[in-house]
Short mmCIF file of C-alpha atoms and ligand atoms in Angstrom, two decimals:
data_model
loop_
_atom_site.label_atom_id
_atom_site.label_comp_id
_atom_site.label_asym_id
_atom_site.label_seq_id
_atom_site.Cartn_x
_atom_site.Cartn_y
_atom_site.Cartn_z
CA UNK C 219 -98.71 90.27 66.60
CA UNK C 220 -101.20 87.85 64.24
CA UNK C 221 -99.40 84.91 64.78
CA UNK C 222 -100.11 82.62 67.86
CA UNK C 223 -98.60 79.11 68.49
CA UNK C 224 -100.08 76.79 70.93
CA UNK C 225 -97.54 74.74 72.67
CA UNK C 226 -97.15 72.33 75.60
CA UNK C 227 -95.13 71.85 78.53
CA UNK C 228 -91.56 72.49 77.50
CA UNK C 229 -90.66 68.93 78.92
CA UNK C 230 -93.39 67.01 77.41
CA UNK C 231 -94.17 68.69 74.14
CA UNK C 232 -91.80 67.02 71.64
CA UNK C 233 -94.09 68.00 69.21
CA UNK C 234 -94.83 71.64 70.28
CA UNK C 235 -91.36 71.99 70.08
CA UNK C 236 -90.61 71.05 66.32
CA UNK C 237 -93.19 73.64 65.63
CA UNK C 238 -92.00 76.19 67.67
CA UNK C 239 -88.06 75.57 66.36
CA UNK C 240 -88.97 75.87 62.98
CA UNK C 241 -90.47 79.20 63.73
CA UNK C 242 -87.98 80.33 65.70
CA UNK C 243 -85.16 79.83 63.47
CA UNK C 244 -87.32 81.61 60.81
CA UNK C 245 -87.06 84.30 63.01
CA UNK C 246 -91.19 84.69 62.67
CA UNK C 247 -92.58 86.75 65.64
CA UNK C 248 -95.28 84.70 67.10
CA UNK C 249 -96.93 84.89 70.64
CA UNK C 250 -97.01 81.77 72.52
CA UNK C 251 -99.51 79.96 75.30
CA UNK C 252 -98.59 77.34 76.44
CA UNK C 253 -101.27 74.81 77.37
CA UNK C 254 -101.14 72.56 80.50
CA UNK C 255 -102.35 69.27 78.67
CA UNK C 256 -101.25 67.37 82.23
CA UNK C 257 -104.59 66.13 84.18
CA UNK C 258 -106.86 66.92 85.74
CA UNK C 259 -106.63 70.44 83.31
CA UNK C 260 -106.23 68.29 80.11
CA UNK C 261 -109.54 67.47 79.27
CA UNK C 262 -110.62 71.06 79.86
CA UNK C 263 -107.95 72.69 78.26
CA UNK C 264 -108.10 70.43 74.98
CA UNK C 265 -112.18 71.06 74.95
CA UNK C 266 -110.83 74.99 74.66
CA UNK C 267 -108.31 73.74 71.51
CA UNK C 268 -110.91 71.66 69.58
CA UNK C 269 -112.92 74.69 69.47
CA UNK C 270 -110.56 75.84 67.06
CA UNK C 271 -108.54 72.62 65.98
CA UNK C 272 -109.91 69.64 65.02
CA UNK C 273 -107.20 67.55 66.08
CA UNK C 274 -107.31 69.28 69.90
CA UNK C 275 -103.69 68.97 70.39
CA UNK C 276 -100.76 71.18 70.10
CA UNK C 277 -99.15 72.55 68.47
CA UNK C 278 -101.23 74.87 66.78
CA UNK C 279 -100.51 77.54 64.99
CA UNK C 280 -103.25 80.62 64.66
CA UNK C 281 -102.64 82.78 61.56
CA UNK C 282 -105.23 85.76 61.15
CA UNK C 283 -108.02 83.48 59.89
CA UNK C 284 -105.86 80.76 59.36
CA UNK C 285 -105.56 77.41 61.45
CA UNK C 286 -102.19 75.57 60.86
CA UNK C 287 -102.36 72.48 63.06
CA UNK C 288 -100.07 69.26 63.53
CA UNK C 289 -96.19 70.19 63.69
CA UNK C 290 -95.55 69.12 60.24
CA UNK C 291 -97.59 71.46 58.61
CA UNK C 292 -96.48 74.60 61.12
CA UNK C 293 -92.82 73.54 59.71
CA UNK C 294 -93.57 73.71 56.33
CA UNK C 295 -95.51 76.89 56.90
CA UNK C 296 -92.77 78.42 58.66
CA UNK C 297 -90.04 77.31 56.18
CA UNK C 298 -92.69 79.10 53.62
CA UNK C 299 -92.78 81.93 55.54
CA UNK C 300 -89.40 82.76 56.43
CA UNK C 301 -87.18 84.18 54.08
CA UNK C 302 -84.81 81.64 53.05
CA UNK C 303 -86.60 77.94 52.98
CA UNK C 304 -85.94 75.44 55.40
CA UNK C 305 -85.74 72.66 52.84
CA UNK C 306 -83.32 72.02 50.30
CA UNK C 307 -83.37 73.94 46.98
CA UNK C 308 -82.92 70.62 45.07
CA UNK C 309 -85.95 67.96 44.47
CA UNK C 310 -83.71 64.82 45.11
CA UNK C 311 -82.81 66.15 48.26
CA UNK C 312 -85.81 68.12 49.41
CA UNK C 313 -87.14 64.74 48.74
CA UNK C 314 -84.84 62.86 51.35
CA UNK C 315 -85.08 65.57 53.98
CA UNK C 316 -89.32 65.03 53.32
CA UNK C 317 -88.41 61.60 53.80
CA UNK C 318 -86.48 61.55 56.89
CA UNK C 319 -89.73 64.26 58.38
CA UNK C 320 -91.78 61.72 57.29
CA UNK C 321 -89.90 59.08 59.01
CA UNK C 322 -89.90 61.27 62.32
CA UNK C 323 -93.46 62.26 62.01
CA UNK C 324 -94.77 58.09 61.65
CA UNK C 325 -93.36 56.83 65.11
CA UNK C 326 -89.29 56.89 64.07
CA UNK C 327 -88.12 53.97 65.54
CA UNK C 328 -89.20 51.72 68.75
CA UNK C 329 -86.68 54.50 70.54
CA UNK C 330 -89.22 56.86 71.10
CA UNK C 331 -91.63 53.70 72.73
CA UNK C 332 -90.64 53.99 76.19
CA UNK C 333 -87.93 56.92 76.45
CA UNK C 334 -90.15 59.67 76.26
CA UNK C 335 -89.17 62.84 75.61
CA UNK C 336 -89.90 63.59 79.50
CA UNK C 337 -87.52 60.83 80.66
CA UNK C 338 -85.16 63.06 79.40
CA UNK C 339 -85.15 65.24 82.15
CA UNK C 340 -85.57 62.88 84.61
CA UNK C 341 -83.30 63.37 87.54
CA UNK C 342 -82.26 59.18 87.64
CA UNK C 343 -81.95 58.02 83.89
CA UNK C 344 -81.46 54.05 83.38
CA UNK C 345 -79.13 52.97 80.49
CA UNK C 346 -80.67 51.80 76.89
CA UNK C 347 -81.37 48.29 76.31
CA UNK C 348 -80.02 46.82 74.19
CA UNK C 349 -82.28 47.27 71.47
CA UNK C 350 -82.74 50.69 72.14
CA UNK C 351 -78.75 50.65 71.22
CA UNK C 352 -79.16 49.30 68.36
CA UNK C 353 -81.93 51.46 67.08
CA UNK C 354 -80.18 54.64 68.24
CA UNK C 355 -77.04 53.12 66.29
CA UNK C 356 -79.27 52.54 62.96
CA UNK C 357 -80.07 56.61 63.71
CA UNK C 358 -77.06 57.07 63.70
CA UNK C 359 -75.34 55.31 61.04
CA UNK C 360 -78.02 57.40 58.75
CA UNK C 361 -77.09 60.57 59.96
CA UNK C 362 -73.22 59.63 59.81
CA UNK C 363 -74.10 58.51 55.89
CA UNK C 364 -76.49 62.05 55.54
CA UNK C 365 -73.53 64.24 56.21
CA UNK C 366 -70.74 62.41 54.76
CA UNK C 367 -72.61 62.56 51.35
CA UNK C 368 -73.47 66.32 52.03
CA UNK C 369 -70.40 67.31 53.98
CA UNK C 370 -72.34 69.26 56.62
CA UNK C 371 -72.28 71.05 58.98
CA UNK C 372 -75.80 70.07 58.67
CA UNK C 373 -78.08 66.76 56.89
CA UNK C 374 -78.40 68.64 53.82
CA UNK C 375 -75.29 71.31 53.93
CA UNK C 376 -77.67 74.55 54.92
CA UNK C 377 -80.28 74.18 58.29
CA UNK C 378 -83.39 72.18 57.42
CA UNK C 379 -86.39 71.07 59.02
CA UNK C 380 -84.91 67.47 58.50
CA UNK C 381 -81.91 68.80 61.45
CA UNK C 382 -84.87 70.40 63.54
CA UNK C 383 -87.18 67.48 63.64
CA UNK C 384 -84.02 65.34 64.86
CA UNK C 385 -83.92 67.62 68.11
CA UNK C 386 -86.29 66.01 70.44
CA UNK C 387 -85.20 62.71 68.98
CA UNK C 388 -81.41 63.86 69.45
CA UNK C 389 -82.66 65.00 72.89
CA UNK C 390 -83.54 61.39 74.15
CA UNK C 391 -80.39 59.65 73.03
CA UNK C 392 -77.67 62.09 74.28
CA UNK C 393 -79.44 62.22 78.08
CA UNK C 394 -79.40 57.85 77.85
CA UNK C 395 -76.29 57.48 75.96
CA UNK C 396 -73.59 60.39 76.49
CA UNK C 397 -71.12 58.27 74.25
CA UNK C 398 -71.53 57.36 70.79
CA UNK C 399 -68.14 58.18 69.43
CA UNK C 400 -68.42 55.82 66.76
CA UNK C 401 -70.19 57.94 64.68
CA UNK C 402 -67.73 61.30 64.90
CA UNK C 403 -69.94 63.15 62.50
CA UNK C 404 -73.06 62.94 63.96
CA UNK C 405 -72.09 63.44 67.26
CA UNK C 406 -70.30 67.03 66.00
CA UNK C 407 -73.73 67.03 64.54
CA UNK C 408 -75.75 66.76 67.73
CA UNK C 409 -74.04 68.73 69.49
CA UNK C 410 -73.92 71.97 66.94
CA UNK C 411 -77.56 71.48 66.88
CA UNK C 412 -78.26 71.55 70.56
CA UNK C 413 -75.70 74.14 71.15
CA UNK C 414 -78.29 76.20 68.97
CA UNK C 415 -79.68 79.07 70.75
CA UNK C 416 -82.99 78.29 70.51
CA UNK C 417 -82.68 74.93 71.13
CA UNK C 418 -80.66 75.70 74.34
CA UNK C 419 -83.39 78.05 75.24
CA UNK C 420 -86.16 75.38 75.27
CA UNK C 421 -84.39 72.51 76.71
CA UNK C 422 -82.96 74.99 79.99
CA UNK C 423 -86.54 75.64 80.35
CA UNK C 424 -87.42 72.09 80.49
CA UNK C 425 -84.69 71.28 82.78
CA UNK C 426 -86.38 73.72 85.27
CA UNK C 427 -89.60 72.22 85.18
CA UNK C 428 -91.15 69.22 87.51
CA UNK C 429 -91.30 65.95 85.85
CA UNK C 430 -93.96 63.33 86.17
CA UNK C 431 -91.64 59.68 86.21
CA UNK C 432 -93.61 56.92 84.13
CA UNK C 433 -93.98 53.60 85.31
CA UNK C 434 -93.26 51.90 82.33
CA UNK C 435 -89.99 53.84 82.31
CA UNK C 436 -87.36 51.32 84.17
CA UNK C 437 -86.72 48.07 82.36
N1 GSH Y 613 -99.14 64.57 64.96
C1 GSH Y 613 -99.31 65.64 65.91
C2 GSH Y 613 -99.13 65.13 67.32
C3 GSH Y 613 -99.49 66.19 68.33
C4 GSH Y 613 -99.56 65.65 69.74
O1 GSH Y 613 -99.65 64.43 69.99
N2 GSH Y 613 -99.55 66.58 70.67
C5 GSH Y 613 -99.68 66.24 72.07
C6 GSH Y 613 -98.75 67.08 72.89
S1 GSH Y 613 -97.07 66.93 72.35
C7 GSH Y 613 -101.11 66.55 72.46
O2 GSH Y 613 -101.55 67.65 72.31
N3 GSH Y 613 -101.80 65.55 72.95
C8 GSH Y 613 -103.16 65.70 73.30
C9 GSH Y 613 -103.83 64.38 73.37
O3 GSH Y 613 -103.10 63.40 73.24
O4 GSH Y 613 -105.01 64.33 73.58
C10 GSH Y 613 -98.31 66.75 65.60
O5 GSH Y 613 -97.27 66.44 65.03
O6 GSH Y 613 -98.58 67.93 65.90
#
């Protein structure tokens, strides 16, 4: 197999995993190691990366001679691969779902400040604030408007890396806020997404997996 993906801890590695989704639901045959970026084997284990990546994170992707790195381009690369694109066919909306990745891929929303993707799992979850409400609600409302105007079953009518780079986000709100029935689409949204075996395959494995509780977690 030529293709190898760095990734992280299953329930840390938000990133690692929009990478590894987007290959996955390619259905691209890739080996995976998985690298302990926890300390003390961080700084040793990233020195091994940066031999390789200039960024020394994950995920990376190894192609051959080819070094893919940051989860963005691995997404693209896969979409590229596979063969049916993971982006929409036409530019208005291949430029939305590019928006929405590139939304995602700048910091989101203050959401993502202090529920990490880790809190997720932990075993004792607090509730939202209140601002994290409202800025899971503004989420929301866009993903509500995103399939109304494309009438699903997902953002842009067929699977694209706009749905997959949702699921981590997705992941934080559903384990903090089990209701948000306000939005009926979206919520039939989330859950189809989750439900999706690949998705269910990473997030059992980070359920199984010690978590590290920040301090910064609890209000
Ligand atoms: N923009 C990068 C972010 C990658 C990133 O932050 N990866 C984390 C793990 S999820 C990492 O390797 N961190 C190493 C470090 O912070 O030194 C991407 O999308 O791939």
């Amino acid at each position: 197999m030529s293709l190898v993906l760095y990734t992280g801890t299953r329930n840390a590695s938000s990133w690692a995993l929009r990478a590894w989704l987007a290959l996955r639901e390619q259905g691209i045959a890739f080996e995976e190691r998985i690298v302990d970026i926890r300390r003390p084997q961080r700084h040793d284990n990233l020195a091994r990366i940066a031999q390789f990546s200039p960024p020394a994170a994950v995920p990376v992707l190894v192609d051959g001679a080819h070094v893919i790195f940051d989860s963005l381009a691995i997404m693209e690369y896969a979409s590229e691969l596979g063969a049916t694109p993971l982006l929409p066919a036409d530019i208005h909306q291949r430029a939305r779902a590019r928006s929405l990745l590139a939304w995602v891929h700048s910091g989101l929303s203050g959401i993502c400040a202090r529920l990490s993707f880790e809190s997720s799992f932990y075993p004792k979850r607090r509730a939202m604030t209140a601002d994290e409400v409202e800025q899971s609600d503004r989420l929301l409302q866009v993903w509500e408007q995103t399939l109304t105007d494309s009438g699903g079953p997902w953002l842009f009518g067929a699977l694209s890396l706009a749905d997959l780079a949702f699921v981590p986000v997705i992941q934080r709100i559903i384990s903090h806020r089990p209701d948000f029935g306000g939005f009926p689409l979206a919520q039939e949204w989330c859950l189809r997404l989750m439900a999706r075996p690949a998705v269910a395959e990473w997030m059992d494995d980070a359920r199984n997996l010690p978590v590290v509780v920040l301090d910064d977690y609890l209000p």
